[in-house]
Coordinates of C-alpha atoms in Angstrom, one line a residue:
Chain A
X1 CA 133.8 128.7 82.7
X2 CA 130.8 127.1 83.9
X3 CA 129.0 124.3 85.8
X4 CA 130.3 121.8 82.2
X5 CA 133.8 122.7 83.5
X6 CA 132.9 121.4 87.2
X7 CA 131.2 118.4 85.9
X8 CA 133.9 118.1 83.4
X9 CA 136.5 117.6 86.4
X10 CA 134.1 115.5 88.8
X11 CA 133.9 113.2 85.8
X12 CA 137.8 113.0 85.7
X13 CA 138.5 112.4 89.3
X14 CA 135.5 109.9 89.6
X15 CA 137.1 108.2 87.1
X16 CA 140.6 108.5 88.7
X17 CA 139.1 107.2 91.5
X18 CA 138.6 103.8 90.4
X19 CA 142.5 103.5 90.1
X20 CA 143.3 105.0 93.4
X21 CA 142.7 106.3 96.7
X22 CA 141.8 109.9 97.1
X23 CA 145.1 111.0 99.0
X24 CA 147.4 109.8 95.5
X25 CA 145.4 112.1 93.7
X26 CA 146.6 115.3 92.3
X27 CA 145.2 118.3 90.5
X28 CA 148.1 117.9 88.3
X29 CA 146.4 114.1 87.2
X30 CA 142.5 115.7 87.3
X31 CA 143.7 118.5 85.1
X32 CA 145.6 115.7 82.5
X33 CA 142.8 113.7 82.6
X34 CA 140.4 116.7 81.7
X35 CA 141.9 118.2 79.4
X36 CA 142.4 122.0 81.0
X37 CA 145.2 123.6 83.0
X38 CA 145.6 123.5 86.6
X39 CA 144.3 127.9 86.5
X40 CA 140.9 126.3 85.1
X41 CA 141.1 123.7 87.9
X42 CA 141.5 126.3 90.8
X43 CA 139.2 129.2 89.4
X44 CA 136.7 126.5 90.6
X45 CA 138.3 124.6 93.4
X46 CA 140.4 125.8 96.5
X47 CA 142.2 121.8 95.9
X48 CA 141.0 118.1 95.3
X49 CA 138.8 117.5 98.6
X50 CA 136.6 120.8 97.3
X51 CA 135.8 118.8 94.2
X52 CA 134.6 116.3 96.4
X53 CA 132.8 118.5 98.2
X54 CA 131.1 119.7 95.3
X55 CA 130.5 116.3 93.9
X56 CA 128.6 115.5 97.3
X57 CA 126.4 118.9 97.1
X58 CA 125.9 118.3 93.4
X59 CA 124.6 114.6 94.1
X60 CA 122.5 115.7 96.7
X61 CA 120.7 118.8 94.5
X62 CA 120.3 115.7 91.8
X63 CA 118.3 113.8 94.4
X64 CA 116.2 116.5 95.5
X65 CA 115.5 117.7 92.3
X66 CA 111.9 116.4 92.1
X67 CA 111.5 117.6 95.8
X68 CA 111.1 115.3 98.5
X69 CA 107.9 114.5 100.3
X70 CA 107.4 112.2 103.5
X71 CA 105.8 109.8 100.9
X72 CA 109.2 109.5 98.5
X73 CA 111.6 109.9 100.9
X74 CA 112.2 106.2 101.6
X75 CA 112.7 105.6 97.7
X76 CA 115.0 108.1 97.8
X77 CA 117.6 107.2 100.7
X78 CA 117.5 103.3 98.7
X79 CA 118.2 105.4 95.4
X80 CA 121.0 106.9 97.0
X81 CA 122.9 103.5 98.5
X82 CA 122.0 102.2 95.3
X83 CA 123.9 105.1 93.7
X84 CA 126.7 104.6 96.3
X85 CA 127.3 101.1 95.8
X86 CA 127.2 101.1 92.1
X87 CA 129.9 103.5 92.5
X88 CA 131.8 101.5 95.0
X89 CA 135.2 102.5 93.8
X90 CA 134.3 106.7 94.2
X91 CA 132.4 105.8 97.6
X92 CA 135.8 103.2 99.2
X93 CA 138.1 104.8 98.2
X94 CA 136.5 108.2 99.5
X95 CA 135.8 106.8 102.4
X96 CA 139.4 105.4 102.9
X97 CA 141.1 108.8 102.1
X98 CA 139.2 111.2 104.2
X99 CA 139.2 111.3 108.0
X100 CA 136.3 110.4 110.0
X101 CA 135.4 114.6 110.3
X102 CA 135.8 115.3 106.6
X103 CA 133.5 112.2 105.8
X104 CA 130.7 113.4 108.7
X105 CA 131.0 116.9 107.0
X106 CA 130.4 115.5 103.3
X107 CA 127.8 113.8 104.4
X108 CA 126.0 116.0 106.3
X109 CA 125.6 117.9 103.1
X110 CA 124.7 114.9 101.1
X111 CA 121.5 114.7 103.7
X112 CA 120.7 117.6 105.6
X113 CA 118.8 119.4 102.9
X114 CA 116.6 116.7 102.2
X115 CA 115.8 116.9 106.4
X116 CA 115.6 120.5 105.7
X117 CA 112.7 120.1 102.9
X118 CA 110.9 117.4 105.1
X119 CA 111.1 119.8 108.2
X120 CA 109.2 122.5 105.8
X121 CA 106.5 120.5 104.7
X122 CA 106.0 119.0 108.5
X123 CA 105.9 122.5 109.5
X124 CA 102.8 123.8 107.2
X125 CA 100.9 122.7 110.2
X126 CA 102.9 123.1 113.4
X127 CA 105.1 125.9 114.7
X128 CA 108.4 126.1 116.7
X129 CA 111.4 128.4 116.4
X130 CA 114.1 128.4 113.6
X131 CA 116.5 127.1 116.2
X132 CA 114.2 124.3 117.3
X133 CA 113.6 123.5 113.8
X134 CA 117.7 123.2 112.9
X135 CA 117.9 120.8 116.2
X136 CA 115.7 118.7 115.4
X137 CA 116.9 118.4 111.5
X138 CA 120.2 117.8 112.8
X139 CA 119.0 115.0 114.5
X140 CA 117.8 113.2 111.9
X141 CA 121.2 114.1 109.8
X142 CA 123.7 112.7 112.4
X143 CA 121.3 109.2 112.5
X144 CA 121.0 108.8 109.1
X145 CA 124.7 109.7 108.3
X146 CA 125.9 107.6 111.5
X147 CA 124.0 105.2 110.1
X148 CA 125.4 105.4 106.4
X149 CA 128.7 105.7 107.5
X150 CA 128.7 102.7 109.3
X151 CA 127.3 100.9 106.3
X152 CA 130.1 102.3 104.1
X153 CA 132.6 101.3 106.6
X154 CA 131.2 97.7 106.4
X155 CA 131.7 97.3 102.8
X156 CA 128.4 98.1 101.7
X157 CA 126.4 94.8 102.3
X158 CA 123.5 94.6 100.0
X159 CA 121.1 92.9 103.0
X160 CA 121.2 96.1 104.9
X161 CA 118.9 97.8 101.8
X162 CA 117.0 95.1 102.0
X163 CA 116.5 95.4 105.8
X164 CA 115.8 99.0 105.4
X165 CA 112.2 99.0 106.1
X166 CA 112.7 97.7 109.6
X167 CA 114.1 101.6 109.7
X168 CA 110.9 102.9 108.0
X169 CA 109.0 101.3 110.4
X170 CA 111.0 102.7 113.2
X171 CA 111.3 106.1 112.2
X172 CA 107.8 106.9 110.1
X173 CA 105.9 109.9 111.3
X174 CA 108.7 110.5 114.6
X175 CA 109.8 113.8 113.2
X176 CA 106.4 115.3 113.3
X177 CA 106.3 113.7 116.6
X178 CA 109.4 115.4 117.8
X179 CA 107.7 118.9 116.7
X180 CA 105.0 118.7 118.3
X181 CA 106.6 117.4 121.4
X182 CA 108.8 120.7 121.2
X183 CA 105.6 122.6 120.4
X184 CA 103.5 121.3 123.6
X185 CA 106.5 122.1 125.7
X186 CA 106.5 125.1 124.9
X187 CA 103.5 126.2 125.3
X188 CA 102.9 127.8 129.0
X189 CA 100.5 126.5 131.2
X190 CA 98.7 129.8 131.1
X191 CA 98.5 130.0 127.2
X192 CA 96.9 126.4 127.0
X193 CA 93.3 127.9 125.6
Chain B
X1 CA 155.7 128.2 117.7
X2 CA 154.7 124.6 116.6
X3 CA 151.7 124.0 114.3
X4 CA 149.9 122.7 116.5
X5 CA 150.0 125.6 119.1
X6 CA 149.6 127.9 115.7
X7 CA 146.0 126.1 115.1
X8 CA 145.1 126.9 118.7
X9 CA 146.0 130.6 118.6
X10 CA 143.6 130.6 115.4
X11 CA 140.8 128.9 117.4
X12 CA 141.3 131.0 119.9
X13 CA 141.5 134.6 117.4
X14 CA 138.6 133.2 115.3
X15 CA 136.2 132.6 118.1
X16 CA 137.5 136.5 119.6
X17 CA 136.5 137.5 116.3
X18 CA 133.3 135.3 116.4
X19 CA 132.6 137.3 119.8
X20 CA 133.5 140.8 118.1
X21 CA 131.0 140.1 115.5
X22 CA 128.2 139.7 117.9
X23 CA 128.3 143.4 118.8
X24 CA 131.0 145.0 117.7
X25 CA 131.1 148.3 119.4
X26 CA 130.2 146.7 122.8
X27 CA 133.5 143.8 122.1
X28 CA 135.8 146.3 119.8
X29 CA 137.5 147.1 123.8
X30 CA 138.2 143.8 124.9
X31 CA 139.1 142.6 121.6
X32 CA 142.5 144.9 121.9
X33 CA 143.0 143.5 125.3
X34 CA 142.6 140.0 123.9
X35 CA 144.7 140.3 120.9
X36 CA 148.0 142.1 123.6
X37 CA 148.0 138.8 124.9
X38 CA 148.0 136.8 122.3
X39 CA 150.8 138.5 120.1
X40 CA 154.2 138.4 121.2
X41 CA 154.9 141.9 122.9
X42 CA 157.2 143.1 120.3
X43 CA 155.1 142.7 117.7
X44 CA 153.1 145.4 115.7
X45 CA 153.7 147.8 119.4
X46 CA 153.0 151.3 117.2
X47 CA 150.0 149.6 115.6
X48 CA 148.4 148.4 118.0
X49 CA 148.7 151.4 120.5
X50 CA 147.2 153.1 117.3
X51 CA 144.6 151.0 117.6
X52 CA 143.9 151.4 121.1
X53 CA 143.7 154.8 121.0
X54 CA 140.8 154.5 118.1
X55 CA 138.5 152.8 120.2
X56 CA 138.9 155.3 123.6
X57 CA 137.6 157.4 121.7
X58 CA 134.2 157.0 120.3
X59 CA 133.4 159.9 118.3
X60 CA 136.9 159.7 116.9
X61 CA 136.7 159.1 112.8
X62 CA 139.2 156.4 113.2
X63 CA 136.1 154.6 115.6
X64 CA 133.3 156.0 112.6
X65 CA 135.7 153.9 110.3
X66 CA 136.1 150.8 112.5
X67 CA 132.3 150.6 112.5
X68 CA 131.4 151.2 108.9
X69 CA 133.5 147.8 108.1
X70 CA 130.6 145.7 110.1
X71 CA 128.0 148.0 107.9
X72 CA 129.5 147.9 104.6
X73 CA 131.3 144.8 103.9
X74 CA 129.5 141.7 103.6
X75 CA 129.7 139.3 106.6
X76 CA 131.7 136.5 105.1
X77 CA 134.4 138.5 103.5
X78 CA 134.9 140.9 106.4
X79 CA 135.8 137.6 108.5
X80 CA 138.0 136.3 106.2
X81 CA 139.9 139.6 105.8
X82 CA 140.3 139.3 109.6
X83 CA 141.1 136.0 109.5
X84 CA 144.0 136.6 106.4
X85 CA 145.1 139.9 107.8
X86 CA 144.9 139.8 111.1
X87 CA 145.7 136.4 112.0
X88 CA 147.9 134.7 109.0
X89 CA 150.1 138.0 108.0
X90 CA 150.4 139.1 111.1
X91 CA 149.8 137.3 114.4
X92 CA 151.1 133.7 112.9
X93 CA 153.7 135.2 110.4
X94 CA 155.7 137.3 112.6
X95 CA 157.8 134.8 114.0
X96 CA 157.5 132.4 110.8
X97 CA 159.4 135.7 109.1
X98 CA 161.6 136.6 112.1
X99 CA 162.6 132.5 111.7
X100 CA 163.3 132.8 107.9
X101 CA 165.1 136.4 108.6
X102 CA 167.3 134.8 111.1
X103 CA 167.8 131.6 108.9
X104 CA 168.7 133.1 105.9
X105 CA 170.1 136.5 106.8
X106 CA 168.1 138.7 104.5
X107 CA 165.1 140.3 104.3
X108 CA 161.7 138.3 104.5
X109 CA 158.7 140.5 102.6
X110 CA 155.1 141.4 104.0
X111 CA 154.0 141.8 101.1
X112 CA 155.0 140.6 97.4
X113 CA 153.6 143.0 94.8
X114 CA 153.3 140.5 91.1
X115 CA 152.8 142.3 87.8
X116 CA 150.8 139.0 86.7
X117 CA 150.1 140.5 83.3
X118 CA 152.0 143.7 81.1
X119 CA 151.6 144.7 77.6
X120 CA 150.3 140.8 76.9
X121 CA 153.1 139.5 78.8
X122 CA 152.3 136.8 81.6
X123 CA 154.0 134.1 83.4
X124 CA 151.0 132.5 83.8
X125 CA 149.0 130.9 86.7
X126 CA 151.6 128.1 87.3
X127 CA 155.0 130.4 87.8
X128 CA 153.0 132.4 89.5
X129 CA 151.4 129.5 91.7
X130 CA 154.8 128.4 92.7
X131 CA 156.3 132.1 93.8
X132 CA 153.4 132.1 96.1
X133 CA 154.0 128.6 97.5
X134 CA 157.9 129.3 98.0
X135 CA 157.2 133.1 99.6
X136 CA 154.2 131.1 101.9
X137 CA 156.8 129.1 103.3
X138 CA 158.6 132.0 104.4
X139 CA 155.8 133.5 106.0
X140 CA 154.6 136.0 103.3
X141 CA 150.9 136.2 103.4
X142 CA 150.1 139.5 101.8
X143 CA 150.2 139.9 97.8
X144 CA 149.6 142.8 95.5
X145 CA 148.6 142.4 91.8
X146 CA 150.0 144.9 89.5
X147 CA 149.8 145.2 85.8
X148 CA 149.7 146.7 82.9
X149 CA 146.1 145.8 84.3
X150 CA 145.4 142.9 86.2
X151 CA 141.9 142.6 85.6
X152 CA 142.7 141.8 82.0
X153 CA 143.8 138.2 83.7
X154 CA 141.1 138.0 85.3
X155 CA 140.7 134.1 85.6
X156 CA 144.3 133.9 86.3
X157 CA 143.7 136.2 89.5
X158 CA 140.8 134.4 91.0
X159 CA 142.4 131.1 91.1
X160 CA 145.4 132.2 92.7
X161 CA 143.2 133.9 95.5
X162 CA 141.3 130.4 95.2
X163 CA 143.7 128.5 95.7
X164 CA 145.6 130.3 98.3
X165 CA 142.8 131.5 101.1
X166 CA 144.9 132.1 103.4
X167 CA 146.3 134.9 102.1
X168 CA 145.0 138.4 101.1
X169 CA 145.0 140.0 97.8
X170 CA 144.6 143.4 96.0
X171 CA 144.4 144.2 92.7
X172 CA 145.6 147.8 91.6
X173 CA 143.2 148.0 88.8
X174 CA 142.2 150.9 86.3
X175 CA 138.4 149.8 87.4
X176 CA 137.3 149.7 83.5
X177 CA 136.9 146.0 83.4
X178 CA 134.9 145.4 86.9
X179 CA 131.3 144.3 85.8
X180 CA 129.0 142.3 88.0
X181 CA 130.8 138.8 87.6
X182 CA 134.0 140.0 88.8
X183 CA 132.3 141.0 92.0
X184 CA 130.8 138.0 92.0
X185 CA 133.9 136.2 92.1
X186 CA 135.5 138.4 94.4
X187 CA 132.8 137.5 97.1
X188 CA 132.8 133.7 96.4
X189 CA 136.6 134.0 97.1
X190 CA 136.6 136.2 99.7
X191 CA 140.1 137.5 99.7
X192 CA 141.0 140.1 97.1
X193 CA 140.6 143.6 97.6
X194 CA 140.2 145.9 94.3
X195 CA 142.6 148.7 94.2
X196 CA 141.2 151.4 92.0
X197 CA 143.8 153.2 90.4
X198 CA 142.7 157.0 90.8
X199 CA 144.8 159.6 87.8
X200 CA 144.7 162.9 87.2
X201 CA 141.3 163.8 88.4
X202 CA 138.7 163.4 91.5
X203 CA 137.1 159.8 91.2
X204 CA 136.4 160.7 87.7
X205 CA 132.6 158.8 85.8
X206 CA 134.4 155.5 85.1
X207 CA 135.7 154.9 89.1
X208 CA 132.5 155.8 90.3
X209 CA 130.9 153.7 88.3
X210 CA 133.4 150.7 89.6
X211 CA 133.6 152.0 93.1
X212 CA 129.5 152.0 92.7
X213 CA 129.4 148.4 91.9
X214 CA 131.9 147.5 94.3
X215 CA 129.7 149.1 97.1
X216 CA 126.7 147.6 95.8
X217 CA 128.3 144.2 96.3
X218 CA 129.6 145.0 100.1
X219 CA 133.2 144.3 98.8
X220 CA 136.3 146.2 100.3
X221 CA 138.0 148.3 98.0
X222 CA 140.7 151.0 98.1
X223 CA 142.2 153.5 96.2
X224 CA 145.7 154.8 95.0
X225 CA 147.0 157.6 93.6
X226 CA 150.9 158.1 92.3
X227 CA 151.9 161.6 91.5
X228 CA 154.6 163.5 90.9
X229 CA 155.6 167.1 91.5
X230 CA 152.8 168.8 88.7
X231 CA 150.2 166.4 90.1
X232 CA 150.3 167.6 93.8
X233 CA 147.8 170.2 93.4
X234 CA 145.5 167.5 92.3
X235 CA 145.4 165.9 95.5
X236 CA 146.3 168.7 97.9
X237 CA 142.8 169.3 98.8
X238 CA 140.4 168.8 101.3
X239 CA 137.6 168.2 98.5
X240 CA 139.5 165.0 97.0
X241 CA 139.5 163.4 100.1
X242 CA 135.9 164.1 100.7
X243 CA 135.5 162.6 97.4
X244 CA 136.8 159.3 98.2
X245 CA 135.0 159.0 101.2
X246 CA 131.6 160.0 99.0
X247 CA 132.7 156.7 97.4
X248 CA 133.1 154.5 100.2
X249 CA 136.5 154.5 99.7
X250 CA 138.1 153.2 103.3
X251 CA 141.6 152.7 102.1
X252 CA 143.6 155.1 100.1
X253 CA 147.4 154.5 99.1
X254 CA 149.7 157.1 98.1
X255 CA 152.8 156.7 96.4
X256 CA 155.5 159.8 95.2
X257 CA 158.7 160.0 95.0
X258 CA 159.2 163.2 95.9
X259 CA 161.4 164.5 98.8
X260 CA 159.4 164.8 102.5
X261 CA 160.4 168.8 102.3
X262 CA 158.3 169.1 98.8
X263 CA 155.7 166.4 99.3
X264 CA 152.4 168.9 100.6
X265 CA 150.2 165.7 100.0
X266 CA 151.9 163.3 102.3
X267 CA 151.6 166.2 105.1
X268 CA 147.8 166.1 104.3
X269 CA 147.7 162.5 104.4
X270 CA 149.0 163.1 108.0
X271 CA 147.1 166.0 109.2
X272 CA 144.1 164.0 107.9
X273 CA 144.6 160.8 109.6
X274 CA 143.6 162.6 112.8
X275 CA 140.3 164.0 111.6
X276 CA 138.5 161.8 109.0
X277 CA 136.8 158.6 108.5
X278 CA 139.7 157.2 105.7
X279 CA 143.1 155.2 106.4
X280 CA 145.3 156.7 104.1
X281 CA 148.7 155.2 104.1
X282 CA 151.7 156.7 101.9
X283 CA 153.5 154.1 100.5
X284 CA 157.0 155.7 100.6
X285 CA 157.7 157.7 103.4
X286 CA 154.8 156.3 106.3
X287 CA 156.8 156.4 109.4
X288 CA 154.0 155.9 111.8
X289 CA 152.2 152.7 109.7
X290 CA 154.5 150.8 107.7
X291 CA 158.0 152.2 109.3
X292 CA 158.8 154.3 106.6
X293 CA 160.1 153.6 103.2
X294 CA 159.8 149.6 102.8
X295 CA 161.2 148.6 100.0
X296 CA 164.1 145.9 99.4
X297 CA 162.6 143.2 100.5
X298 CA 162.1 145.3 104.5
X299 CA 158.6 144.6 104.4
X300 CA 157.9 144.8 100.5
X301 CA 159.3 143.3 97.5
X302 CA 158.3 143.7 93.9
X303 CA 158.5 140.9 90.9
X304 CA 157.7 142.7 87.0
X305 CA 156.0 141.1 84.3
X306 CA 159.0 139.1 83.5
X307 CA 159.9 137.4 86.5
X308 CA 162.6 140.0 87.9
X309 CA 162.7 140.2 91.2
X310 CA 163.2 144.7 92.2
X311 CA 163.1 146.4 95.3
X312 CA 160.2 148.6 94.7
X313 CA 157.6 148.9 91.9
X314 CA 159.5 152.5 91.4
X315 CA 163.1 151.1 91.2
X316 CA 163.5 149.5 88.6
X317 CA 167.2 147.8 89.6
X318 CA 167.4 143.9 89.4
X319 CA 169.9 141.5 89.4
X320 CA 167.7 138.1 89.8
X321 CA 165.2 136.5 88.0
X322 CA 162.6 134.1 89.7
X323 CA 162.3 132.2 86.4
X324 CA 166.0 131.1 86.8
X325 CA 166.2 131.0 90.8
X326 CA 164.3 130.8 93.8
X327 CA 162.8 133.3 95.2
X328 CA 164.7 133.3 98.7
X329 CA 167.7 133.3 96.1
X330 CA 166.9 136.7 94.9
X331 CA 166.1 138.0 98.0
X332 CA 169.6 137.1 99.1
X333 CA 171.2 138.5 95.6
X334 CA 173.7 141.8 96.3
X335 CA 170.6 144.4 95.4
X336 CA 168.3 142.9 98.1
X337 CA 171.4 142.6 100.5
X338 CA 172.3 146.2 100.2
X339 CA 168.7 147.4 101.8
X340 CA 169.4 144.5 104.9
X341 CA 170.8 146.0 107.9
X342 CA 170.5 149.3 109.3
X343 CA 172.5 151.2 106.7
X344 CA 170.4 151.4 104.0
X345 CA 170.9 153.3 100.9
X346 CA 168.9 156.3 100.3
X347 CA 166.0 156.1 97.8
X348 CA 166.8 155.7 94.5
X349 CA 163.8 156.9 93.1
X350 CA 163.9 159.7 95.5
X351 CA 164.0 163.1 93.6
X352 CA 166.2 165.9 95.2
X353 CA 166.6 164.6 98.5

């Protein structure tokens, strides 16, 4: 029983995946596929949207496995719709068999820890509570997975990646902005030396 | 009640719980006035009074206990335990039982006790899998694995509890084969209790050494102890119960077939409940708790190694087979039938009653 036997099954329903929709799929068919009895499936997975859970949080440890910076992020995001439209099959028919909570919840943990790591670096030179800090990354979570999501619901258009820099451009250097606007607000007017 | 108005009266318990949480000593009051209202009047009435009267009184070892699960248990799997035990065996299935009761006209179970594993024997995960399913939709929510030793199926264990997280488990287990992974894998799922089998002695080196681990890892555990009439003295004594609570032990079972006359441990068991920091419950003849003897599908029914379907894991009477029928089959079979009603046999494993 390891992480091989959780790949092992990702691989299988990935590959079930370009056949049919999520909701058709059974741990009966992942288990055929794979080779292993439904007890191996379920030592690892409460049912079939866990192992999509896990093949979200296991995508998004992949991407941040070199660490990201505020110089790589861009390439990263592109790396990731890249990833999602080569996969279009795992990524429609995900998106078709999931509600619109499920999808948001997936997502979020497809992206938030990359915020997370870009809150960390931005905060080597500021400094506002843990709470602050979770706001603001959450921010940045719900735009970019709003943003995704919409983008997946589209049909993945291949301009949008293209268009991405008009984003860059609009976001660059804003979350350090929003820290430090937090940070001067809460600084009191007598504590200004 | 609908499902829908069953997810709302989980919202609603899981953000009381949520609240408890916060500051549990200041919240334990209003908790007990929150949960009258929200269970049906009839339902758990001695329990709850019971309950009530722990937290009036503060330096009361039933309070000392209360509080120790928010020190010892680690957060997650303290919330879940609520969450299976409070709200899914007991404030939801209630009526789904009283429903199936009513529907079927026998007994519904609390709890299912499985011997998933004897002598190299095992049904295996899927028959197993499929018991659970059928009892779930009768509003069972509570399940005990017994062996041989359950431990020795190890994987087959976890993804039952896995799969099904909205029930609680405990495992009667010897303790010899817990080792770091298995607590592990009991926090990851969250809902199975180890059950450490105590024989012939005080917590003897190898359940301390479990009990250790277990403690180390915040996990609830409990304890059980079967004896007969030569074992009584073993457990007749102030110091063994002092032991258990040395070992963190919150939970102790006790299970003897003895008559009420002969049995001096149960009267300890009572005596005890008013004065230390342990909930010991005795399986067979707990009036105040469980309502007294509970077998025949009352509130408890038992299913061996080979998929036969007995009254009690100490009566060993069957006339169904869960391989061959289902379950709610067997619970309607003449043996089960004979327990349903208000004149039920006497104990057959009762000795000199």
């Amino acid at each position: 029983m390891s992480v091989q036997t959780e790949r092992a099954l990702a691989q299988s329903l990935i590959k079930l995946l370009s056949k049919k929709t999520l909701d058709k799929i059974t741990v009966r068919d992942i288990t055929d596929d794979c080779g292993v009895n439904r007890q191996t499936f379920y030592y690892h997975f409460h049912d079939v949207y866990d192992l999509v859970e896990w093949i979200f949080v296991d995508r998004s440890r992949a991407y941040m496995e070199d660490g990201i910076t505020l110089g790589n992020w861009k390439n990263i995001l592109l790396r990731i719709m890249s990833d999602l439209r080569e996969d279009r099959s795992f990524t429609m028919n995900t998106y078709y068999s999931l509600t619109r909570r499920e999808l948001d919840e997936f997502m979020t943990k497809l992206f938030r820890p990359a915020f997370r790591q870009l809150m960390d670096q931005v905060m080597e030179e500021h400094r506002i509570s843990e709470k602050d800090q979770d706001f603001i990354v959450n921010i940045y979570t719900y735009a970019v997975v709003g943003v995704l999501t919409e983008w997946i619901a589209s049909g993945m258009p291949e301009e949008f990646i293209r268009d991405l820099d008009r984003l860059y451009e609009a976001v660059g250097g804003t979350m350090a902005f929003s820290v430090e606007n937090l940070e001067k607000a809460d600084r009191s007017p007598f504590d200004w030396k | 009640m609908s499902i829908v108005g069953d997810e709302i009266k989980k919202l609603g318990l899981m953000s009381m719980y949520t609240f408890l949480d916060r500051d549990p000593e200041e919240n334990l009051p209003k908790l007990i006035d929150w949960l009258d209202k929200y269970t049906t009047k009839d339902v758990l009435v001695e329990q709850r009074a019971l309950f009530r009267e722990i937290i009036e009184r503060k330096d009361s070892n039933w309070y000392q206990l209360l509080v120790s699960l928010f020190t010892d248990l680690e957060d997650e799997t303290r919330k879940r335990l609520f969450e299976n035990l409070v709200i899914n065996a007991n404030a939801l299935a209630a009526h789904q039982i009283r429903d199936s009761r009513d529907k079927y006209g026998c007994n519904i179970p609390w709890i299912i006790s499985i011997a998933v594993e004897e002598s190299g024997e095992d049904l295996g995960f899927d028959q197993w899998d499929d018991v659970i399913e059928q009892a779930k939709s009768l509003g069972t929510f509570m399940y005990i694995f017994l062996g041989g030793e359950p431990l020795r199926a190890k994987e087959e264990i976890i993804a039952l509890c896995n799969k099904h997280q909205d029930c609680e488990f405990m495992a009667m287990t010897d303790g010899a084969l817990i080792d770091e992974d298995f607590v592990k894998q009991v926090l990851r799922v969250k809902n199975l209790i180890p059950c450490l089998k105590v024989k012939g002695t005080v917590m003897d080196e190898e359940l301390s050494r479990s009990a250790g681990l277990l403690r180390a890892g915040k996990v609830p555990y409990a304890a059980t102890c079967y004896y007969e009439a030569e074992d009584q003295d073993l457990y007749d004594q102030e110091a063994f119960f002092d032991d258990l609570i040395a070992h963190g032990v919150k939970l102790v079972f006790f299970e003897s077939p003895l008559s009420e006359a002969e049995d001096r441990v149960y009267r300890r068991v009572m005596a005890y409940r008013q004065t230390k920091p342990i909930l010991s419950i005795h399986f067979c003849k707990d009036r105040k708790i469980i309502g007294g003897c509970v077998a025949g599908g009352r509130y408890f029914c038992s299913i061996n190694a080979k998929g036969d379907l007995e009254p009690c894991f100490l009566v060993h009477q069957r006339d169904a087979n869960i391989t061959e029928k289902p379950l709610i089959e067997g619970l309607r079979s003449p043996l089960f039938m004979s327990f349903y009603g208000e004149d039920v046999p006497p104990c057959p494993a009762s000795q000199g009653e």
